[in-house]
Coordinates of C-alpha atoms in Angstrom, one line a residue:
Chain A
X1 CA 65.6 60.5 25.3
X2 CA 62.9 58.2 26.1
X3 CA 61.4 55.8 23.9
X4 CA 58.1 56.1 23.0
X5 CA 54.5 54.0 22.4
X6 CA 53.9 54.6 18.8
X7 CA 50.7 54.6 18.3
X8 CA 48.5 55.0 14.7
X9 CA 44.8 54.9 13.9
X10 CA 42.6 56.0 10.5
X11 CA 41.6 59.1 13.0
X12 CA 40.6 59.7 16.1
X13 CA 39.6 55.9 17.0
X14 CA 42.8 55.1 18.7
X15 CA 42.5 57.9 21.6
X16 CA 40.7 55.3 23.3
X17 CA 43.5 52.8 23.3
X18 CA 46.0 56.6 23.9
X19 CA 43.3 56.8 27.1
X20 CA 43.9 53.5 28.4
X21 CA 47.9 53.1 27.8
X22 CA 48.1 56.8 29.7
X23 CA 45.7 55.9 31.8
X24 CA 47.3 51.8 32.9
X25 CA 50.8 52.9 32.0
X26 CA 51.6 56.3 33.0
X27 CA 55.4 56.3 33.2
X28 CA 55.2 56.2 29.2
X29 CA 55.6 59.0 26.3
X30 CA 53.1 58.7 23.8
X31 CA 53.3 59.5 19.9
X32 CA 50.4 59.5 17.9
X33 CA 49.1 59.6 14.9
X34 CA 45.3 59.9 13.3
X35 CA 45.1 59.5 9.7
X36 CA 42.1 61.5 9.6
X37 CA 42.6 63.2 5.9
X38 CA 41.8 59.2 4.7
X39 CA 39.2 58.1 7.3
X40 CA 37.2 56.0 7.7
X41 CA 39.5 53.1 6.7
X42 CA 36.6 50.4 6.8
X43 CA 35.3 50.6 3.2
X44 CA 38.9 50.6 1.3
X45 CA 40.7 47.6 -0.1
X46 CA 43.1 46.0 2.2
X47 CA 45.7 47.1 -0.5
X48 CA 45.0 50.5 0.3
X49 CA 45.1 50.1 4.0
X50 CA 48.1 48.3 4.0
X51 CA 49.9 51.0 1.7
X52 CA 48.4 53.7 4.3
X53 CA 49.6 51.7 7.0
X54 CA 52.8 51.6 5.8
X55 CA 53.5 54.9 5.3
X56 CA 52.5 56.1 8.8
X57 CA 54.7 53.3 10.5
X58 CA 57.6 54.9 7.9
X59 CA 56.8 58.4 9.8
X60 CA 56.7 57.2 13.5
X61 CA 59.7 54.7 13.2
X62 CA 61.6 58.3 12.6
X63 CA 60.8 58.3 16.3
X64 CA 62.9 55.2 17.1
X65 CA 59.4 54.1 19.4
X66 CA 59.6 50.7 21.5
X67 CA 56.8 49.4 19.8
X68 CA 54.2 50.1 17.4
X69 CA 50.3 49.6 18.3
X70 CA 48.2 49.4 15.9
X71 CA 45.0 50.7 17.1
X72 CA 42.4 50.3 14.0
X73 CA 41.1 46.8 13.5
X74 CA 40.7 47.2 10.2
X75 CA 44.2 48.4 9.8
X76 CA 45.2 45.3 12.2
X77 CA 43.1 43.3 10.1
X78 CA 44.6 43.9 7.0
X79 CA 48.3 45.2 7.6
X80 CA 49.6 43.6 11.0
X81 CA 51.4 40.5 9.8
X82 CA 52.8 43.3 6.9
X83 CA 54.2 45.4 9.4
X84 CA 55.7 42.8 11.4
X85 CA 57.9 41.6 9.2
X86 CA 58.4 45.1 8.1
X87 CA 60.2 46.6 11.1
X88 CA 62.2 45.2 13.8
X89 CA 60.6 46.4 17.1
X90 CA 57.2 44.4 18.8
X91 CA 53.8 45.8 16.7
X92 CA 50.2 45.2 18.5
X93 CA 47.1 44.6 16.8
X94 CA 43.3 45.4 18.5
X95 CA 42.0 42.0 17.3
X96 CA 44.2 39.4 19.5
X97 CA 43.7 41.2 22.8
X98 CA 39.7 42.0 22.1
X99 CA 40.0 38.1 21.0
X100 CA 41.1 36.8 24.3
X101 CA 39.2 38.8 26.9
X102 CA 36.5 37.9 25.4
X103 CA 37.2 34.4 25.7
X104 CA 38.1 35.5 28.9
X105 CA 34.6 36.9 29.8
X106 CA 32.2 34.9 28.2
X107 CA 30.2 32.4 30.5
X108 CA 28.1 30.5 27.4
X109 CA 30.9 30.8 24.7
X110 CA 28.5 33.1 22.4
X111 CA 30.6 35.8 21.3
X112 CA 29.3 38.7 19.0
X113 CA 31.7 40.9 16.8
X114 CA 30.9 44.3 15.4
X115 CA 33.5 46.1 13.8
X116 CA 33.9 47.4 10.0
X117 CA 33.1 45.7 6.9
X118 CA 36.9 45.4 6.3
X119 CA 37.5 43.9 9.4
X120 CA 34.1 41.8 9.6
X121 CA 34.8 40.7 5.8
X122 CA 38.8 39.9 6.8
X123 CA 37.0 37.2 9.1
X124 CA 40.1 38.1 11.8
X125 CA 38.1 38.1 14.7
X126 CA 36.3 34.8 13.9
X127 CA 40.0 33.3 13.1
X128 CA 41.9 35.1 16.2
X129 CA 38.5 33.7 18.3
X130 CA 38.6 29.8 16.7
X131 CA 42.4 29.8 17.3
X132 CA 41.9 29.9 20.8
X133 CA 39.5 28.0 21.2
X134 CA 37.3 25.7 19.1
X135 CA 34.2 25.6 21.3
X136 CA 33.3 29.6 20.7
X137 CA 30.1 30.2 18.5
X138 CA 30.8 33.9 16.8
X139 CA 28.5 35.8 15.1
X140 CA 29.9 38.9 13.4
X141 CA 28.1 42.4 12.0
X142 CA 29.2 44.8 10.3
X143 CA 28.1 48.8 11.0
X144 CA 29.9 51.3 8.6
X145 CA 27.4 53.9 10.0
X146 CA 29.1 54.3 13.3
X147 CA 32.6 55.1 12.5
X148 CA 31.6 58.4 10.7
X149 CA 29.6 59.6 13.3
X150 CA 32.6 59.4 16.0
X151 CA 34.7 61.3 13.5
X152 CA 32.3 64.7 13.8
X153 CA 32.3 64.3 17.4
X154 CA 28.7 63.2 17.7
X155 CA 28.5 60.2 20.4
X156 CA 25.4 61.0 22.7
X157 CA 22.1 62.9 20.4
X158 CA 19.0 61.1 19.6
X159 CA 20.5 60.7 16.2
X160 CA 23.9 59.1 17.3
X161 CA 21.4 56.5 19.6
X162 CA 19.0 55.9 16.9
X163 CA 22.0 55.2 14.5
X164 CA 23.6 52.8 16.9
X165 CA 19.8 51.1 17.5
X166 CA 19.7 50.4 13.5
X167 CA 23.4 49.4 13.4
X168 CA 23.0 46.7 16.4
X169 CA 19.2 45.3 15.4
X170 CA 20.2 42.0 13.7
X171 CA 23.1 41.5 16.7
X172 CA 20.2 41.9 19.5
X173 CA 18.8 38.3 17.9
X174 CA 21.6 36.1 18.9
X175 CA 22.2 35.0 22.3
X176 CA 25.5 36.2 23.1
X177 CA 26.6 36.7 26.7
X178 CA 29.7 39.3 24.7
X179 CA 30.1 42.0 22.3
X180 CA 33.5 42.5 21.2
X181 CA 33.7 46.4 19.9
X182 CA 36.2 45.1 16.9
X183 CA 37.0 49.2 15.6
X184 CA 38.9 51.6 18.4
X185 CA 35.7 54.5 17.6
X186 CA 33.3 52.2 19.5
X187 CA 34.3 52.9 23.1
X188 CA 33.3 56.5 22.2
X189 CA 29.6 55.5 22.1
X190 CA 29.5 52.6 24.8
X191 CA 26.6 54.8 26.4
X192 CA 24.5 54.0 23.5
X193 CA 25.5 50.5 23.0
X194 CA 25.3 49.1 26.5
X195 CA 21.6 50.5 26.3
X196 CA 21.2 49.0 23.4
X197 CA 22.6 45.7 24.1
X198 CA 20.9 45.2 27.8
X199 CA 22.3 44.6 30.6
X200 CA 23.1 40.8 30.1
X201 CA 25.6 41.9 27.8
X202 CA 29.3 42.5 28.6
X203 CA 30.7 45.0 26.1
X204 CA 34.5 44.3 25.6
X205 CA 36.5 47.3 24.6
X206 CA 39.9 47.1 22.0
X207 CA 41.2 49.4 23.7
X208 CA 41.4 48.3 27.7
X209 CA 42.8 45.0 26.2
X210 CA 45.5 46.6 24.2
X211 CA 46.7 48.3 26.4
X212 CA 47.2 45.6 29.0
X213 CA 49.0 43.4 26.5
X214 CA 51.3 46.5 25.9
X215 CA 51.9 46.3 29.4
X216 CA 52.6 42.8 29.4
X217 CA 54.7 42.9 26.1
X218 CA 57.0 45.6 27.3
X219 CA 57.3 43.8 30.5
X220 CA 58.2 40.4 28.9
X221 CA 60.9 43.1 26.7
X222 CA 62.0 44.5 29.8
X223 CA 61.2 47.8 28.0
X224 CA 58.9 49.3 30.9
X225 CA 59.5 53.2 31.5
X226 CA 61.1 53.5 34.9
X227 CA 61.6 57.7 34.7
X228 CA 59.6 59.6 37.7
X229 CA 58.8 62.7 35.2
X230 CA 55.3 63.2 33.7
X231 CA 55.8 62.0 29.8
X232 CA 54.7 65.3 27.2
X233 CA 52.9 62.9 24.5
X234 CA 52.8 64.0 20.7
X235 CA 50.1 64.2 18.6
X236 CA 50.1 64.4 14.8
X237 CA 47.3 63.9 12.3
X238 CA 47.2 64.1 8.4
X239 CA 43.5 66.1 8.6
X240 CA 41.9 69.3 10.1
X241 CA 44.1 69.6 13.2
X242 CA 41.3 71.6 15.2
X243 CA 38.7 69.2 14.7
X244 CA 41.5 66.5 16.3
X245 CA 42.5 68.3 18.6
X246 CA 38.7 69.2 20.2
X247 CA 38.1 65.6 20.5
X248 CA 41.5 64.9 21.6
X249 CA 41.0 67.6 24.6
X250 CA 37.4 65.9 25.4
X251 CA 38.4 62.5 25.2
X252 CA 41.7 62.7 27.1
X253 CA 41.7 65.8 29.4
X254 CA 43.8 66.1 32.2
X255 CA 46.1 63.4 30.3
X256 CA 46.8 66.0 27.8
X257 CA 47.5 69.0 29.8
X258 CA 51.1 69.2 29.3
X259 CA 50.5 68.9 25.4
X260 CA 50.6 72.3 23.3
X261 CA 49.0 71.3 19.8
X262 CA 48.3 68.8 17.8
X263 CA 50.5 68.7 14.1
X264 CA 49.4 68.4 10.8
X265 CA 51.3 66.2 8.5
X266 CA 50.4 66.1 5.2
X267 CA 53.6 65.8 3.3
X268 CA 54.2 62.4 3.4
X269 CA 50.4 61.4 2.1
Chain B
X1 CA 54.4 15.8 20.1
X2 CA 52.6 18.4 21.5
X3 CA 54.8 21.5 23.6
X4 CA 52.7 21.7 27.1
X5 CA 52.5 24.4 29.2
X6 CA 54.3 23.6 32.4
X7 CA 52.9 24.8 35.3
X8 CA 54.2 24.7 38.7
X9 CA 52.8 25.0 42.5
X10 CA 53.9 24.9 46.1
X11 CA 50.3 22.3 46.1
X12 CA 47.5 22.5 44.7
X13 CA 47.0 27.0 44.4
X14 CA 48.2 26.4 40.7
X15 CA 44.9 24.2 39.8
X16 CA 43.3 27.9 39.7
X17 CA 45.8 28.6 37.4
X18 CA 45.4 26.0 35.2
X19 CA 41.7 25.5 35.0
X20 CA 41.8 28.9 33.3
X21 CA 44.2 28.4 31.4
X22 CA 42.3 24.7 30.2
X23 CA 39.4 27.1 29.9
X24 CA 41.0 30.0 28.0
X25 CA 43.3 27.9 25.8
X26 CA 41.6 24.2 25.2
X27 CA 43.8 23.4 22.7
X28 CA 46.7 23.5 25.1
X29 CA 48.4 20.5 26.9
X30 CA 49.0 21.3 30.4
X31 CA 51.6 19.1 32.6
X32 CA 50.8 20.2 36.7
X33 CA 53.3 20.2 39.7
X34 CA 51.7 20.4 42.5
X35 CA 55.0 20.5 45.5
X36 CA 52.0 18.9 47.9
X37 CA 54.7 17.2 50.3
X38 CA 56.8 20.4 51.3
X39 CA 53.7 22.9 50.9
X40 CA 53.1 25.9 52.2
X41 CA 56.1 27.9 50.6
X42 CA 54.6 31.3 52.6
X43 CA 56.5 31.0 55.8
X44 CA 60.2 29.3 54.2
X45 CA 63.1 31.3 53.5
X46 CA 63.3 32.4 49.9
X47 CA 66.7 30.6 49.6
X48 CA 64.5 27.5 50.6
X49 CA 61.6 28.5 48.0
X50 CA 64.6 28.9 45.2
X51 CA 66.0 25.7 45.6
X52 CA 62.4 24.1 45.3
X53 CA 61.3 25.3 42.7
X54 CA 64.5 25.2 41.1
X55 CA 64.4 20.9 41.6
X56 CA 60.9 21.4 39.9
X57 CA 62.1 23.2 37.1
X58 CA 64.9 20.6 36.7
X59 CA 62.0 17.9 36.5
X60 CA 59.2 19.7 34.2
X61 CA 62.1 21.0 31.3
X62 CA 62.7 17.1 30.7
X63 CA 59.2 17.2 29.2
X64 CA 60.3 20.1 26.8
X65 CA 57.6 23.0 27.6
X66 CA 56.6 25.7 25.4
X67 CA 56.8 27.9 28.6
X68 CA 57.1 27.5 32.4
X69 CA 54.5 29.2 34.7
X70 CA 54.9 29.7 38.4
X71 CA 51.7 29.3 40.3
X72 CA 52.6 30.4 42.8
X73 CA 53.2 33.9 44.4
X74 CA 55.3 32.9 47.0
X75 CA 57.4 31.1 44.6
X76 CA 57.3 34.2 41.6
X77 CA 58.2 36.5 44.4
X78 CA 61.5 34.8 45.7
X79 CA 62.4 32.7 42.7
X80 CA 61.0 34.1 39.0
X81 CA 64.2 36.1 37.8
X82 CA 66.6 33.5 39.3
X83 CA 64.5 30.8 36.6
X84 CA 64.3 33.3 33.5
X85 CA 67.9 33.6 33.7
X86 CA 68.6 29.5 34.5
X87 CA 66.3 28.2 31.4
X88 CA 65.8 29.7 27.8
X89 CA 62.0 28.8 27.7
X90 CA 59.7 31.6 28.9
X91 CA 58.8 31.9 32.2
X92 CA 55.5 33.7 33.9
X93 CA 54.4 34.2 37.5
X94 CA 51.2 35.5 38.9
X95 CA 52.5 38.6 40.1
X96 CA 52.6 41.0 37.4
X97 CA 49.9 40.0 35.8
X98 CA 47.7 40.5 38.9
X99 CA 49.3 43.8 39.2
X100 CA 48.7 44.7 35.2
X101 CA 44.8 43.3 35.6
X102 CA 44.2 45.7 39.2
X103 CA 45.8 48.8 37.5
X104 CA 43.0 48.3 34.7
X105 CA 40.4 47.6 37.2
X106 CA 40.8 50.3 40.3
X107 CA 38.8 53.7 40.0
X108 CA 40.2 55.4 42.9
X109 CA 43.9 53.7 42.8
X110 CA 43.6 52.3 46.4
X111 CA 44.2 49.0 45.9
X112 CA 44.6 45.8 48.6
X113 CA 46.9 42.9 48.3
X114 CA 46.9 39.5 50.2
X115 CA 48.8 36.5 50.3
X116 CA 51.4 34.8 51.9
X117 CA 54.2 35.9 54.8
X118 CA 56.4 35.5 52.0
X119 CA 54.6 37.1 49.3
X120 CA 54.1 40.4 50.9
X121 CA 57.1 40.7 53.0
X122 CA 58.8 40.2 49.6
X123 CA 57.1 43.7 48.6
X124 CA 56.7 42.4 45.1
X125 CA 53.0 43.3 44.3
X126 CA 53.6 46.8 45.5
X127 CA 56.9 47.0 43.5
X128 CA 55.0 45.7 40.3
X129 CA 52.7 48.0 40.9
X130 CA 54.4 51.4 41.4
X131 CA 56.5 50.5 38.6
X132 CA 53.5 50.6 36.7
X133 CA 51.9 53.7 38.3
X134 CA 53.3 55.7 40.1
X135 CA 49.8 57.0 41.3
X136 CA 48.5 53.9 43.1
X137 CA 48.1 53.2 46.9
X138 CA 48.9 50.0 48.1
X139 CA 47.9 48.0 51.3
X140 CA 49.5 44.4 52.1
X141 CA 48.0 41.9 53.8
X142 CA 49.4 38.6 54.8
X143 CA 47.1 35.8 55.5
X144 CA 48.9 32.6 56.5
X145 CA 45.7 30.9 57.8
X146 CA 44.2 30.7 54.5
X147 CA 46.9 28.2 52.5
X148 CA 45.9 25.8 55.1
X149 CA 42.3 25.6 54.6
X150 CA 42.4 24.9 51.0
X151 CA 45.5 22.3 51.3
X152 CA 43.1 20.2 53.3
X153 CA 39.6 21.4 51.0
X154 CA 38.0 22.9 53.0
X155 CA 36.3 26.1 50.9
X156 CA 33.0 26.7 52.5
X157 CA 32.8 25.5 56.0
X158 CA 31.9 27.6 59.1
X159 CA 35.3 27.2 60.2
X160 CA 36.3 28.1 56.5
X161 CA 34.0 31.2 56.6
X162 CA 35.5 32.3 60.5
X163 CA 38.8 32.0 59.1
X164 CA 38.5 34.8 56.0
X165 CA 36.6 37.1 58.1
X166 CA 39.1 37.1 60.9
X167 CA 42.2 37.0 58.4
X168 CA 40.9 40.0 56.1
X169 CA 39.2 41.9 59.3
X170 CA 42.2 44.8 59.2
X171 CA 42.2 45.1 55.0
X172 CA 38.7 46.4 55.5
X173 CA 39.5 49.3 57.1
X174 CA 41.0 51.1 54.1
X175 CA 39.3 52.4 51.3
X176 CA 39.9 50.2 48.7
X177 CA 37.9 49.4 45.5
X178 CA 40.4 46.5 44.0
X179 CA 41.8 43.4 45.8
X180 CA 44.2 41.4 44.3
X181 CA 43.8 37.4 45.6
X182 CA 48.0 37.3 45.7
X183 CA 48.0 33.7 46.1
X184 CA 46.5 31.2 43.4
X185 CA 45.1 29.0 46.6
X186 CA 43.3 32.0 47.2
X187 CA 40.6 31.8 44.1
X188 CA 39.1 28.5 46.1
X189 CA 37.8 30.7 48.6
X190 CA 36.4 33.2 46.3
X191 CA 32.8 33.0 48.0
X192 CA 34.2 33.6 51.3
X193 CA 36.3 36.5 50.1
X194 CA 33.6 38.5 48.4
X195 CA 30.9 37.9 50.7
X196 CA 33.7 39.7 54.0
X197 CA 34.5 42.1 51.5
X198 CA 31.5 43.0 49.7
X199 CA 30.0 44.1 46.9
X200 CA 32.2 47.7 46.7
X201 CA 35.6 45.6 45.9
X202 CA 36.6 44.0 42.8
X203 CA 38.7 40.4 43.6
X204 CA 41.3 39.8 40.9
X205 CA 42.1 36.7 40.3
X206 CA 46.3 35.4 39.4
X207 CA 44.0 32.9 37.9
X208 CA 42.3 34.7 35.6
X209 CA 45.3 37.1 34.4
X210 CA 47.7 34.7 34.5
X211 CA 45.9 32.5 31.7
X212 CA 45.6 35.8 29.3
X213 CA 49.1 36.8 30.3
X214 CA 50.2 33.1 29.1
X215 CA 48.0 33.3 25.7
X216 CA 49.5 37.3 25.1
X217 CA 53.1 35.7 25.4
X218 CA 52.6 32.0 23.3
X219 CA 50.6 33.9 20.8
X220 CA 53.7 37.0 20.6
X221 CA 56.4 34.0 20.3
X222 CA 53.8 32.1 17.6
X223 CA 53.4 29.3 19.9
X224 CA 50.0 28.7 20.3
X225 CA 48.6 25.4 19.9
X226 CA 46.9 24.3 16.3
X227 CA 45.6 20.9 16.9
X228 CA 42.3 19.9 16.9
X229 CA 42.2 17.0 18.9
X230 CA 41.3 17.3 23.2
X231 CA 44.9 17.4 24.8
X232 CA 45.3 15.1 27.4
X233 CA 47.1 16.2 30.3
X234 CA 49.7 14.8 32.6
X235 CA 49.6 15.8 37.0
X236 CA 52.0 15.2 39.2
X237 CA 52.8 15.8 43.1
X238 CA 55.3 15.2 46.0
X239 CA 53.1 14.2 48.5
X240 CA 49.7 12.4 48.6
X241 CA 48.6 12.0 45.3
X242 CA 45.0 10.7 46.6
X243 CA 44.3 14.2 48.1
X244 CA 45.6 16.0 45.3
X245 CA 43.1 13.8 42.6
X246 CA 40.3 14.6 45.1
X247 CA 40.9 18.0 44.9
X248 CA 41.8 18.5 41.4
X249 CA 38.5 16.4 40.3
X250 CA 36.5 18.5 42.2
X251 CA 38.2 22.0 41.0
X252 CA 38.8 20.9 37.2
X253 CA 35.8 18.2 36.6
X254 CA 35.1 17.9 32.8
X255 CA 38.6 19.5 31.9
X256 CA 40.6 16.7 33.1
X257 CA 37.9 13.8 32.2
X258 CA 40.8 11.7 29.8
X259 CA 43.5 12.1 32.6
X260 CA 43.4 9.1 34.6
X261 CA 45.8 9.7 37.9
X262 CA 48.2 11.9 39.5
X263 CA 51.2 10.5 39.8
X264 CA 53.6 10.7 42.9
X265 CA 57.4 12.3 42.6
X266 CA 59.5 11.7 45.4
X267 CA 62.7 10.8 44.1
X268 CA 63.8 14.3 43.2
X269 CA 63.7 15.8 46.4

């Protein structure tokens, strides 16, 4: 059977890193998995992110997946270097692969970062960003309003923009050139952002990144799909399955057709 | 003492390479071959190109790199399995990750590929990239004019200018929005490049990828550089190394401002 691309997020955050491995890697089967009974994951202790973490890994290794990606920052923040050790195949974080394209993309080395306040209080993207290189200026913000809105599906009304506006006012002071979105639910409202932000700022997405460097780690594993067959994904979340699986459909469309339904797992919690 | 990053070029195509990967990773030694005496690897026989780089691989291991990157497309094409399985450092070329970064950049899957005879008689760019997607169209162009040009500096000239039109005249016919720049010589005639190809087609650089690609792979195998201090560099070349400083002071400036010369290797070949 083929080996799959685990991949696990506090909810529905992650189908934009799901969007861009099907979308830059479409030989491979995905499995996911949206903890969306516990979400948002931002304002709990990294004790209790790492525990939740932990458990969902336990339920996709079951799967025997070539790797693991992590696709919540704050769950990268907190539990990544846990899970490594933990299990014996390659695990991606967000944070490195947001960290380097931005380094990447900026022209005046002024980087912003919004994310949650777990990952903007772990300091991990200033770290992952200063390991790299020393000359980067960072400035970080943290906007628990925006995960919640994602999560009911709301990403274009006037309240959605005028949330975003609040959220980003203090960020719209600095003089960055970048905006890292550090939490997989931003790419659902880059509309709003990028008008927000101006056109002088390039928006760099988690999820485009982490899915190149899943590309480039399976390559370097010589674990690269080489099957000709369209892949049937799996989807599996621990909350409302409808509510998942209508932003799944909208988010992911034609990527999803060959997928039936969406489980609920609520067992293991 | 420091691990470098050994990087390695038919000439001097592999200065794009490592002024972003100077840029992208500052903390990182970098020790250059530049194969300036025997260059251009394009039209040689890929028994030839082997054996080449295979007497520059002999020379840079003596320095003990962290990793080995090829350059060169020519020299990936014919000659990047044949090293990973000769030395138990890792080894990168410029083809995948050009292929990985076009993937992620195309809208309409059409994309265009130039570079050397060698390079795209090889077929390696449009194996790299079906084996990513099966979805993608592919159009190969070689340009042997172009090496040339920049092996003598000359970027911007009318000459120059005539030369890219006349070289890239037939990849304009076909509907592509991406072209990958499958030769690291390629990125010193940028401006050329995008001004025959206009504004409708993304370049990608080897350059560019090639320095994340590095940074993904150090930073998976914990290898990434700590120190604080500015690394100083070492350069070296098989033929003149006057030309070679001209150029590489003109292409890496500030970066290499504590490297005093290039020195000359001609008793290995």
């Amino acid at each position: 059977m083929q080996q799959a691309i685990a991949i696990l997020d506090s909810g529905v955050g992650g189908l934009t890193v799901a969007k861009e491995i099907m979308r830059q890697l479409p030989r491979e089967k995905v499995i996911y998995f949206g903890d969306t009974a516990r979400t948002p994951y931002g304002p709990r202790t990294s004790e209790e992110v790492i525990h939740f973490t932990e458990q969902i890994v336990d339920f996709l290794v079951q799967f025997d997946p070539k790797v693991i990606v992590i696709a919540c920052n704050t769950a990268t923040a907190a539990a990544l270097e846990h899970i490594k050790r933990k299990v014996d195949i390659p695990v991606i974080g967000v944070i490195h692969p947001g960290a380097r394209a931005a380094i990447s993309a900026t022209k005046t080395a002024n980087i912003g970062v919004i994310g949650t306040v777990g990952t903007i209080n772990s300091g991990a993207y200033t770290e992952a960003l200063k390991q790299l290189s020393p000359y980067v200026h960072v400035e970080s913000l943290a906007c628990p309003a925006l995960v919640p809105l994602v999560e009911q599906g709301d990403f274009r009304s006037e309240h959605a923009k005028n949330t975003v506006e609040t959220s980003l006012s203090r960020m719209k002071e600095f003089p960055i050139d970048t905006l890292i979105l550090g939490c997989t639910h931003y790419p659902f409202l880059t509309d709003c952002i990028k008008e927000v932000m101006g056109p002088g700022v390039k928006l760099i997405s988690s999820a485009d990144e982490t899915a190149r460097e899943t590309s480039t780690i399976l390559h370097d594993k010589r674990k690269l799909a080489t099957i000709e067959d369209t892949p049937v994904h799996q989807f599996f979340c621990s909350g409302d399955p409808e509510m998942f699986q209508s932003i799944a459909r909208s988010w992911l469309g034609e990527q999803i057709k060959n997928t039936p339904v969406v489980w609920q797992v609520s067992k293991m919690l």
